[in-house]
Every structure is written in structure tokens, then in C-alpha cells.
Short mmCIF file of C-alpha atoms in Angstrom, two decimals:
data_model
loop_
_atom_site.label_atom_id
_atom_site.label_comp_id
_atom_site.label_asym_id
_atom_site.label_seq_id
_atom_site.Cartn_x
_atom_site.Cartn_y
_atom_site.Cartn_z
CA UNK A 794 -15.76 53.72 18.24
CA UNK A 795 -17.48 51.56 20.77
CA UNK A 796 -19.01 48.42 19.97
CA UNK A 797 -22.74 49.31 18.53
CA UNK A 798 -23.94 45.98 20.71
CA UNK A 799 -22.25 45.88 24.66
CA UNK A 800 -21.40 42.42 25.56
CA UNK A 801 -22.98 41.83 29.09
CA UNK A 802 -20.39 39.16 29.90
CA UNK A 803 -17.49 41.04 29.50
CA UNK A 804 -17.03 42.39 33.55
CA UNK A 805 -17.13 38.89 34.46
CA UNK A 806 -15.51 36.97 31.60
CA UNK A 807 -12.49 39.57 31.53
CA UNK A 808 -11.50 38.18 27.89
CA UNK A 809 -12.14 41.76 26.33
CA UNK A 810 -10.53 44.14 28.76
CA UNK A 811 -10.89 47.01 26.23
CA UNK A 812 -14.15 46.51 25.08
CA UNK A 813 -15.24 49.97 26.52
CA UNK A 814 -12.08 51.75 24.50
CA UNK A 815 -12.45 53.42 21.13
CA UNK A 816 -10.54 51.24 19.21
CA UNK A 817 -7.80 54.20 18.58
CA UNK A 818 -7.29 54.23 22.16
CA UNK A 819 -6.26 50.77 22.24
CA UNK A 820 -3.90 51.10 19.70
CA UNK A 821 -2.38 53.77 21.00
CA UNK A 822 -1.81 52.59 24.29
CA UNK A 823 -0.58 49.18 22.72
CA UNK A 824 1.98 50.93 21.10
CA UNK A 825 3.12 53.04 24.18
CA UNK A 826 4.09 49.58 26.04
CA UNK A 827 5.97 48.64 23.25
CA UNK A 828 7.95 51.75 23.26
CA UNK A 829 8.19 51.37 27.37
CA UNK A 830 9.47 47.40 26.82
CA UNK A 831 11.65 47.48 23.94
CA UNK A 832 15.58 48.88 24.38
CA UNK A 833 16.25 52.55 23.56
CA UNK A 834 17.65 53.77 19.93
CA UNK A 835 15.12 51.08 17.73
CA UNK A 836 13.66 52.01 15.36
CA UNK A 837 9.72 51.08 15.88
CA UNK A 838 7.40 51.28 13.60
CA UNK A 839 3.53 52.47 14.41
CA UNK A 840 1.22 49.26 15.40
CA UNK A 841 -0.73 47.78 12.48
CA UNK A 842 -4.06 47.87 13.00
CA UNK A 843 -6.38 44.85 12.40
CA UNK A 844 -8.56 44.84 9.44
CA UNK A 845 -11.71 43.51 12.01
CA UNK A 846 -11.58 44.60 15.13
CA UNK A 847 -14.73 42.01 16.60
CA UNK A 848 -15.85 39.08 15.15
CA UNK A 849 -11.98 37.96 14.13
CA UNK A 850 -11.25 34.90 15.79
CA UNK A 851 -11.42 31.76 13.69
CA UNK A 852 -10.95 29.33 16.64
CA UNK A 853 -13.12 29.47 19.58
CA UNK A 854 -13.71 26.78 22.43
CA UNK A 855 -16.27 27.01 25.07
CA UNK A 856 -16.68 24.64 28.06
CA UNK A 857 -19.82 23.31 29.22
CA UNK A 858 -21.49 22.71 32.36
CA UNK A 859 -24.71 21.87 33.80
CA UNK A 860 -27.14 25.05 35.05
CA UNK A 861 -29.61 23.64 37.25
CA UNK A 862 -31.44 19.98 36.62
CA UNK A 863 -32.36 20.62 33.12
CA UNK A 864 -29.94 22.83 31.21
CA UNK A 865 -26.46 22.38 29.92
CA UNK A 866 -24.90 25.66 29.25
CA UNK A 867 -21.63 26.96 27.50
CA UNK A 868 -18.94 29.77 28.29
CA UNK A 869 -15.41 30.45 29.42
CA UNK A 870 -14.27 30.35 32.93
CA UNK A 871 -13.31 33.38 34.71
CA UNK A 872 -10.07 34.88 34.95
CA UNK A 873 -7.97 32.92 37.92
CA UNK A 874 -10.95 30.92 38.53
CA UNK A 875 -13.09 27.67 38.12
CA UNK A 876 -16.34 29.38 37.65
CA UNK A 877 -17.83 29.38 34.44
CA UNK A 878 -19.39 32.26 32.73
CA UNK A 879 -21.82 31.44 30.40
CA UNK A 880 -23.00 33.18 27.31
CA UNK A 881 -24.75 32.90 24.27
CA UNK A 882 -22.48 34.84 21.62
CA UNK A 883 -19.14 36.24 22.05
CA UNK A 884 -18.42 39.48 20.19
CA UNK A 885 -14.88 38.25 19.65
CA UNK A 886 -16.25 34.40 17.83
CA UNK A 887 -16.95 34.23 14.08
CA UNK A 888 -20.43 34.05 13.59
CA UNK A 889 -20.57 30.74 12.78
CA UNK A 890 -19.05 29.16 15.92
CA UNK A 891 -21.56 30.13 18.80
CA UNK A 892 -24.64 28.84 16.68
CA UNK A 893 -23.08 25.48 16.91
CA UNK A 894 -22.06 25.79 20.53
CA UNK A 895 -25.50 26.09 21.39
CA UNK A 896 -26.38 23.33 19.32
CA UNK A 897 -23.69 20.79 20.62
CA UNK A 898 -25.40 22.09 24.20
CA UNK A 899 -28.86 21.38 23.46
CA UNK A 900 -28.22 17.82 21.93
CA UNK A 901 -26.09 16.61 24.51
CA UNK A 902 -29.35 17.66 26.45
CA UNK A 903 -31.37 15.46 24.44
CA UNK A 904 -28.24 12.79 24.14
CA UNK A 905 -28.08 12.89 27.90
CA UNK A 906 -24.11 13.50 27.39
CA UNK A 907 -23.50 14.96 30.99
CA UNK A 908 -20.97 17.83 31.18
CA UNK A 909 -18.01 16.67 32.71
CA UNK A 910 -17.23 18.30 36.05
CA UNK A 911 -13.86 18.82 37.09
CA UNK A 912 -13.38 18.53 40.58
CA UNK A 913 -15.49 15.63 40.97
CA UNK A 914 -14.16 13.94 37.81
CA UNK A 915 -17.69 12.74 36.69
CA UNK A 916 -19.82 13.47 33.58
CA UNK A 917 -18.70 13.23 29.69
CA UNK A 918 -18.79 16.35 27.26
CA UNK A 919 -15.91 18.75 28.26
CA UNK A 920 -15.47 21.08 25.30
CA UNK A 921 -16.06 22.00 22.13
CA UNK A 922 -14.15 23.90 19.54
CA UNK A 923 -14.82 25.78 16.00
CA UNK A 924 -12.40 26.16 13.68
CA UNK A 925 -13.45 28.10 10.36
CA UNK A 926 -11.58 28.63 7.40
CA UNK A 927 -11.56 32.48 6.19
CA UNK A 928 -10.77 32.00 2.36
CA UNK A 929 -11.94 28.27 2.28
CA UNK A 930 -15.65 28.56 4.67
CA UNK A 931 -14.37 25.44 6.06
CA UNK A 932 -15.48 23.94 9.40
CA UNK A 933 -14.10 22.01 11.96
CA UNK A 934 -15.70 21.11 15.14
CA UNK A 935 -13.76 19.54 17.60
CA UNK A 936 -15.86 17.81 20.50
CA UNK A 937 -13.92 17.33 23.56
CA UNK A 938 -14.68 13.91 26.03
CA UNK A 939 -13.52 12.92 29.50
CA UNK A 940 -13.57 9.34 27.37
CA UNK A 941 -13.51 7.31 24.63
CA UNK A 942 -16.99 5.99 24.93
CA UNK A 943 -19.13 7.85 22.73
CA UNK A 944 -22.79 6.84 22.84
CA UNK A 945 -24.88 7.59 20.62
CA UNK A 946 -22.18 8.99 18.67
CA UNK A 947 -23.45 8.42 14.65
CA UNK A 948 -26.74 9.98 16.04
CA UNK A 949 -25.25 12.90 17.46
CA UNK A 950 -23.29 14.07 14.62
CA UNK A 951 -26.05 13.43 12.15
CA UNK A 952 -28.51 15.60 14.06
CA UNK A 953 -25.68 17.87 13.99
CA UNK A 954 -25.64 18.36 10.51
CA UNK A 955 -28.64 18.37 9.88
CA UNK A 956 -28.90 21.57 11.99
CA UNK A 957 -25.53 23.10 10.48
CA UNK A 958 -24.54 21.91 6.97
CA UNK A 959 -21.57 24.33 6.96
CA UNK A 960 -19.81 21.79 9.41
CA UNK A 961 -17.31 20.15 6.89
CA UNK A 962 -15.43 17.78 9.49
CA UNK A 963 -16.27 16.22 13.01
CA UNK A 964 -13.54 15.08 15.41
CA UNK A 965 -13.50 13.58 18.76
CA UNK A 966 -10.76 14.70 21.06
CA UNK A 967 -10.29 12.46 24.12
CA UNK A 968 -9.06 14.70 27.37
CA UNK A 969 -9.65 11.57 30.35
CA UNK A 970 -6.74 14.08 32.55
CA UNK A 971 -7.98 16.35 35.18
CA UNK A 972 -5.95 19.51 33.41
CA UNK A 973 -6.12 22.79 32.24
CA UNK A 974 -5.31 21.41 29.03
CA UNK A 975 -8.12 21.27 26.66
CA UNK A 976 -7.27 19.56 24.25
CA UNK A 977 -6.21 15.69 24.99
CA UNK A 978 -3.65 12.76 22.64
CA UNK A 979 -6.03 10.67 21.34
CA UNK A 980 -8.85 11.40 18.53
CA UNK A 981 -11.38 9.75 16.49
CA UNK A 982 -12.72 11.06 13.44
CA UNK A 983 -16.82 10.69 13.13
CA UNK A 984 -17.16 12.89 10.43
CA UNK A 985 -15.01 13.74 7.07
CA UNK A 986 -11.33 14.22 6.69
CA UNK A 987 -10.75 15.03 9.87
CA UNK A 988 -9.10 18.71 8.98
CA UNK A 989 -10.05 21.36 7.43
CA UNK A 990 -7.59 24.41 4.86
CA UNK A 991 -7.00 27.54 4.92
CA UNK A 992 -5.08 30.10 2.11
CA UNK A 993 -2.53 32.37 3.95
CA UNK A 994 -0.36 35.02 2.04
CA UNK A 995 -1.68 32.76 -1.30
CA UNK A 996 -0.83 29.25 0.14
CA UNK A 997 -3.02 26.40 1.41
CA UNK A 998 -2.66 25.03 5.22
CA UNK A 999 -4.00 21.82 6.67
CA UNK A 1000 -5.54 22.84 9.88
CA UNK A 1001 -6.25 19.46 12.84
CA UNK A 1002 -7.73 20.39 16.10
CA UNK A 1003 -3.92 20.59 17.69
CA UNK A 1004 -2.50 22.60 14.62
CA UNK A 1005 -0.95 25.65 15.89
CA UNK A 1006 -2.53 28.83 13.64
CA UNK A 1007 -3.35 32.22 14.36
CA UNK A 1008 -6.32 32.88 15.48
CA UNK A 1009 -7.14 36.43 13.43
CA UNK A 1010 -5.97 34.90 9.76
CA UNK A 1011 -6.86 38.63 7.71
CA UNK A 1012 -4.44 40.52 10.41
CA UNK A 1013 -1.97 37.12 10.51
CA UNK A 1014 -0.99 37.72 6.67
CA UNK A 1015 0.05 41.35 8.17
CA UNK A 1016 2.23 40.08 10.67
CA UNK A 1017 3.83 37.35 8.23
CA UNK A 1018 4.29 39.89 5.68
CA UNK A 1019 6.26 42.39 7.62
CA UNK A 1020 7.88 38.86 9.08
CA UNK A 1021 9.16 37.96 6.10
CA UNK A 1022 9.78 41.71 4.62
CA UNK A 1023 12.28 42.48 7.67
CA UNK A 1024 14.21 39.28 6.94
CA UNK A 1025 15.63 40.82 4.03
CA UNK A 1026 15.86 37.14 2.30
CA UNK A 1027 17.74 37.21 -1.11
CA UNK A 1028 17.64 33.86 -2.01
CA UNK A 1029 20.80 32.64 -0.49
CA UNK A 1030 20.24 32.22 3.29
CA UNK A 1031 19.44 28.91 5.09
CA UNK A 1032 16.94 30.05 7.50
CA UNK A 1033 15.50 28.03 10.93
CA UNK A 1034 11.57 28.06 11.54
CA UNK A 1035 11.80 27.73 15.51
CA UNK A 1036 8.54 26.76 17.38
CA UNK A 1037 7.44 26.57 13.77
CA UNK A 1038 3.43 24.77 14.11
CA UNK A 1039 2.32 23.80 10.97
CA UNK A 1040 4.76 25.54 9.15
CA UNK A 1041 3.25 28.59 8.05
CA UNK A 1042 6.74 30.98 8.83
CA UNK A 1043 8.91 28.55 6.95
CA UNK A 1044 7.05 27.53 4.41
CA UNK A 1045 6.43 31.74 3.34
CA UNK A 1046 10.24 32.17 3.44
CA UNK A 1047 10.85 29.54 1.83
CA UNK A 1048 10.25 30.85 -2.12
CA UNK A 1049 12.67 33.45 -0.84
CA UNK A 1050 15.56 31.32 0.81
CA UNK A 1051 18.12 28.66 -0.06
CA UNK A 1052 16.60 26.13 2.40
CA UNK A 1053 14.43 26.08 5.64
CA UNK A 1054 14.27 23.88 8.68
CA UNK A 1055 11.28 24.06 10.44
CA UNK A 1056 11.48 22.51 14.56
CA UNK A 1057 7.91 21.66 16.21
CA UNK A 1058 7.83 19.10 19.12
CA UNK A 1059 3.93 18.78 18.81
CA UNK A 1060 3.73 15.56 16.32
CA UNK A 1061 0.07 16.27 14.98
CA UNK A 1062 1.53 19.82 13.79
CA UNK A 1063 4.22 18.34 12.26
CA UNK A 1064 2.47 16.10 9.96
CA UNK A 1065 0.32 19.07 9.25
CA UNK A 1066 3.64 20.88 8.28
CA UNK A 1067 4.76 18.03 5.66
CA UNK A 1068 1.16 18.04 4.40
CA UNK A 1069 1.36 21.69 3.59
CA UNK A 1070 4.92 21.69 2.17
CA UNK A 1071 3.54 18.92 -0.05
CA UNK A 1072 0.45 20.53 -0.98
CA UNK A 1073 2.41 24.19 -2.26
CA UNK A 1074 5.20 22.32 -3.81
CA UNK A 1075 7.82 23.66 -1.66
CA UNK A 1076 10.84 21.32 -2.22
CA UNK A 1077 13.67 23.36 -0.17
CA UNK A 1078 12.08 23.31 3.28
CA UNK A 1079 11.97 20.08 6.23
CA UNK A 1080 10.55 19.80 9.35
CA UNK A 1081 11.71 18.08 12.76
CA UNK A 1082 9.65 17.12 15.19
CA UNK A 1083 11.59 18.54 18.35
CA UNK A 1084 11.99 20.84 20.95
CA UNK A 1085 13.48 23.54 18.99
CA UNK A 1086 15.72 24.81 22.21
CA UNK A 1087 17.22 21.31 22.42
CA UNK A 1088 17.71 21.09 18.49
CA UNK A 1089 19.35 24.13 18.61
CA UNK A 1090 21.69 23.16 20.90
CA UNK A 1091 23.21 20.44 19.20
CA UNK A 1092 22.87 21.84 16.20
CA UNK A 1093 25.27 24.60 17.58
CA UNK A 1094 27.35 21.66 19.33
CA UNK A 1095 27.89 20.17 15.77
CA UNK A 1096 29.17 23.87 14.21
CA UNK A 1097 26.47 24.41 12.04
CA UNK A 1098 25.09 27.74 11.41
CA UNK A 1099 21.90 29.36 9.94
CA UNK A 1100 21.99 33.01 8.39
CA UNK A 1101 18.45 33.83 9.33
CA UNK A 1102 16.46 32.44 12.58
CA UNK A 1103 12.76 32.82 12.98
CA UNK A 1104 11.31 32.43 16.28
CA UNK A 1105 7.33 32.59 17.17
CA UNK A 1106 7.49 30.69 21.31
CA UNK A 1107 4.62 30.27 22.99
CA UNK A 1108 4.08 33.24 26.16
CA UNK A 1109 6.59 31.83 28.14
CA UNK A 1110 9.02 33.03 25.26
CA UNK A 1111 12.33 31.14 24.64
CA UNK A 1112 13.85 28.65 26.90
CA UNK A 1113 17.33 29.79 28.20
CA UNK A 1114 18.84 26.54 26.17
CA UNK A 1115 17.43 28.16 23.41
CA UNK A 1116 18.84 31.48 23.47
CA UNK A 1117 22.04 30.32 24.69
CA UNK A 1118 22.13 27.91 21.10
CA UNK A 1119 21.56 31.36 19.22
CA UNK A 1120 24.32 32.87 20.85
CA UNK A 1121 26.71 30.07 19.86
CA UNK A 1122 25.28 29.96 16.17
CA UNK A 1123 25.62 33.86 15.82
CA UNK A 1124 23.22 33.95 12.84
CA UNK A 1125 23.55 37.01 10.85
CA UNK A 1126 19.37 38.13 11.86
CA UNK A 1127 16.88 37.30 13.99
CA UNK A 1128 13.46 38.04 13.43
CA UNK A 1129 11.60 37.51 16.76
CA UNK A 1130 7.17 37.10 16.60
CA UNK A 1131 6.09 37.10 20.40
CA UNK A 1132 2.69 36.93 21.38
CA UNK A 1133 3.99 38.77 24.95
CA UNK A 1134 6.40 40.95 24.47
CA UNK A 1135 7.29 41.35 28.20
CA UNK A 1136 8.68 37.77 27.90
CA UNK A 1137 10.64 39.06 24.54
CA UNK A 1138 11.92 42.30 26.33
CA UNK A 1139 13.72 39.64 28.62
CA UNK A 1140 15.26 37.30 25.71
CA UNK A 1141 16.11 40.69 23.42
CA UNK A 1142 18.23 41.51 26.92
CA UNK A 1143 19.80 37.82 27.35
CA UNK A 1144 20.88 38.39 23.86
CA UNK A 1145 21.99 41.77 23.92
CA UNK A 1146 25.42 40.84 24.10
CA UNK A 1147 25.64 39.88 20.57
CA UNK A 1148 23.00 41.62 19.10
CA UNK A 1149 21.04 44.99 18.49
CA UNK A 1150 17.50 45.90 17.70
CA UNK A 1151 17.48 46.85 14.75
CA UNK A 1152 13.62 47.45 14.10
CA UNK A 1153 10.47 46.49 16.01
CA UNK A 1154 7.04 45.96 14.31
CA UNK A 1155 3.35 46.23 16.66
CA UNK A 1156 0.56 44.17 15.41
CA UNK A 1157 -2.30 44.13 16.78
CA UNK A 1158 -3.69 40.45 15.94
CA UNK A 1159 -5.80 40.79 19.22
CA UNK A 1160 -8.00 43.43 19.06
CA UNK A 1161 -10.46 44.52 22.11
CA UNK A 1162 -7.76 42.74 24.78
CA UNK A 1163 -4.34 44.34 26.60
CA UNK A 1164 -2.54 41.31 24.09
CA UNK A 1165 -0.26 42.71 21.62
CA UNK A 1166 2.23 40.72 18.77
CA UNK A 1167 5.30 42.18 18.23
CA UNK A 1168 8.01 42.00 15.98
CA UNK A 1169 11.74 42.37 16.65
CA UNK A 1170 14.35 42.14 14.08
CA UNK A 1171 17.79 41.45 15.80
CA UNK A 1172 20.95 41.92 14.06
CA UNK A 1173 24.57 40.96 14.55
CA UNK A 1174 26.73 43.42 16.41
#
């Protein structure tokens, strides 16, 4: 069933390349690459769908730019490109974020905060995310600067409010590089705790502006399920949380393992990680902040072993380090989240020497776009 309102954006934004398929269609074609990528003999398991299939995304960013003398607009730049697309609601964005967008874009207007241009380096406001909080209603808004300088800042975030009460926490995020990278080191904290929570699977998560968390939490406690169902955890296993974020993997296993180790190397989800141990009570899980291929690695140097490894890389999937450390820990199972399984079709073969799929699991956590999660459960061989 198509989409009962066509986004006009969505030839030139490219983030919905399926927008015009009936959402069957897209799962069915979803699950046909996964059949095409994954090794012969699996057993794989029809894609779940996702409970919404618009409207799901609980973080959004936009960036902004200057439209003539007098506006400042917001939208997402176009695929391979440096030319913004600007809209005024995203059929993907929970409803809440894209009021505020426009919002932050009229008061920086009014603030004379100038968009920050990238190729000349000039100008001030760069971005702006939402994060919301599906069980909690929890907002955060992050506000992205080329520097630290805020003027007018108190002002700003009270006229803010005043136009969205829902807004629980403010947070400047200071980006001075010219990057890609949205999101910069240093923040500052103009308004509330600075993070926001959100209940997953029945526990409560700390969420900052750099926290790693799925972005569709209703079809997330799907994919974490399943996770944790094809694990097969009896009580008994010591279990790594590789690429863990802030924790979530680990800390759902955790009720059902001996102990957990959890490896992040970004610092602000690792605090969010303690944090959220802390906050459930889980006593039997500990986090490192490092880069989990080069933990592994001496971990494996030092003969220790893990009976269960869970993985979740970004695209790029695992570094070779990183595989190579599994190989010379030989846990028993490997349960492998990608968010591109192209890149996990080429670790499943680096590791194929030692293990077997034994079971692969489509999720769809990113409906209305060619992206597709997928679970693989390796076993010993």
C-alpha cells in the first residue's frame, strides 16, 4: 500500500528509494538479497516486518542553509552531493521532530545565527538533531555550531520552549571541522540533563546526542529479541558485546549469561553504557572503552576465550584484526547484527573456515529504503 500522502522530495533527496513500492514488495525483495548474499544450506528465516512502516525514526538531523537574503531553510543533502534539499516534513521523521526544525530555522532568522556554509567555512548554525523517546515522550534536541560562541544563547532556547514544551533537554554540540561528520567532541548543556531515556525489551537507556541507538526502537526490540533468542544463552556463558554503544546487546543478555563484556571506543557511549547497567541493576556485565578489533586481539593473545560473541559494526562491518581475534578465540557462537549485509556476506566468508551458518534472521528496521538488518548466527564447525 502506497503512502496515502507522496513526499515531493523524495526523487531528489533519494533517502526513500522505495517509497513508490507496496510495502510487501519491499519486503519481498529485501528478503531475496538476503537469500542471493548469504552462503547456501542456511537456514533463513522470512524478514520481520516493521510494526510502522513511515513515521519510525526517533532520530532525525537536518542541515541548514540560507535560501536567498531572507530565509534559512532545512533538509538533507543529496545523495553524492553538496546540494541541499530542503523540505518541510519528512515522511520517515516522528512527528515531533520537523515542527522543531522549522522552529530552530525561523529563530536563528530572528537570532541572526547564520547557517554555516561549508566550503567557505563562514556562518554559525550547522545542524540540528531530534531525538524522541518512544515509551518515555522524551526530547532531545541537539543544536549543532561551527563554534563555541553562542549568542544569544539563554534567549534562544527560551523562545524555544516556549514554542515546544515537549523539548525535555537542550544541548550544544560544537563541530568547528570542515567534515562530513555531524556531530563534533565538545558540548554544552543549555537546557536540562543533558540526555534523555528510553525502555527497550523492559529496560531503561540513557540516550546523549553521540549515544549509538537504533533509530526504529518498536522494530529494534524485534531484532534484539530474535538476537538474544538465537544465542541460546543458559545461564552459563561469558558472552562479548563487540561495537556494543550504549550497551543495549549486553546489557539484554546479560539476565541470561554468566558475565558480559561490552567494547565501545566512543567515550560518551560508554558512560552512557555504565549509566544504564547502573540504572537496571545489572551487576554481571562491564564495559571497555576500546576498539573492540584491537581488544579482541589481545584478549586472544592472552588465551582467553568467550562462549558467545555478539557483534553489531558499523557498515564497514568488522575490521580484519577483528575477525582474525575470533578465529583465534574459537567461541562456541556468533551471533552477527549488520546493518549491510553485503559487508557481512564478506566477514561470514573470512570466517568460513571455522564456522557455519547456522541460521539467518531479515529485519527490516528500515522501512521505505533498499537498507536491510540482518542476523547471522555462526556456529563452530
Amino acid at each position: 500500500m502506497k503512502p496515502s500522502v507522496p513526499c515531493p522530495h523524495a526523487t531528489q533527496c533519494g533517502g526513500c528509494q522505495l517509497l513508490e513500492w507496496p510495502y510487501a514488495r519491499q519486503l519481498e525483495q529485501k528478503q531475496a538479497n538476503i537469500v542471493q548474499l548469504m552462503p547456501g544450506g542456511c537456514e533463513i528465516h522470512p524478514i520481520l516486518p516493521s510494526p510502522d512502516s513511515l513515521h519510525y525514526r526517533h532520530k532525525c538531523q537536518v542541515t541548514f542553509r540560507r535560501q536567498g537574503k531572507n530565509e534559512i531553510v532545512f533538509g538533507t543533502y543529496a545523495p553524492n552531493s553538496h546540494r541541499l534539499v530542503p523540505f518541510t516534513k519528512c515522511l520517515l521523521h516522528h512527528p515531533a521532530a520537523d515542527p522543531i526544525f522549522a522552529s530552530i530555522a525561523s529563530l536563528a532568522k530572528q537570532f541572526r545565527l547564520e547557517p554555516f556554509d561549508d566550503r567557505k567555512g563562514t556562518g554559525f548554525l550547522r545542524h540540528a538533531m531530534v531525538r524522541y523517546g518512544r515509551q518515555t515522550g522524551e526530547i532531545l534536541v541537539v543544536l549543532v555550531t561551527a563554534r563555541s560562541m553562542f549568542p544569544g544563547s539563554r534567549n534562544f532556547v527560551r523562545r524555544l520552549l516556549a514554542l515546544h514544551p515537549e523539548i525535555t533537554t537542550v544541548v550544544q554540540n560544537i563541530n568547528p571541522d570542515f567534515t562530513s561528520m555531524v556531530l563534533g567532541l565538545q558540548e554544552k548543556v543549555l537546557y536540562g540533563s543533558g540526555f534523555i531515556r528510553d525502555k527497550l525489551c523492559g529496560m531503561t537507556f540513557q540516550l546523549s546526542a553521540a549515544s549509538f541507538f537504533q533509530v526504529n526502537p518498536a522494530q529494534t526490540e524485534r531484532l534484539y529479541q530474535a538476537a538474544i533468542r538465537f544465542a541460546g544463552l543458559t545461564g552459563k556463558e561469558t558472552v562479548i558485546d563487540a561495537y556494543c554503544g550504549t550497551g543495549t546487546i549486553g546489557l539484554l543478555a546479560a539476565p541470561h549469561a554468566k558475565r558480559v563484556l561490552g567494547f565501545e571506543q566512543n567515550r560518551h557511549a560508554v558512560q552512557d553504557a555504565v549509566r544504564n547497567a547502573k540504572r537496571n541493576r545489572v551487576s554481571n556485565i562491564s564495559f571497555v572503552c576500546a576498539d573492540a578489533g584491537q581488544k579482541m586481539v589481545g584478549l586472544a593473545a592472552q588465551g582467553r576465550r568467550a562462549d558467545v560473541v555478539f557483534t553489531d559494526p558499523p557498515r564497514s562491518g568488522c575490521s580484519e584484526h577483528f575477525l582474525q581475534a575470533l578465529l583465534e578465540m574459537q567461541p562456541e557462537k556468533i551471533v552477527y547484527i549488520s546493518c549491510n549485509p553485503e559487508t557481512q556476506a564478506r566477514d561470514i566468508k573470512m570466517l568460513s573456515p571455522l564456522y557455519r551458518v547456522q541460521a539467518v534472521q531479515p529485519v527490516d528496521l528500515f522501512p521505505q529504503t533498499e537498507h536491510c538488518e540482518n542476523i547471522a548466527v555462526l556456529v563452530h564447525q
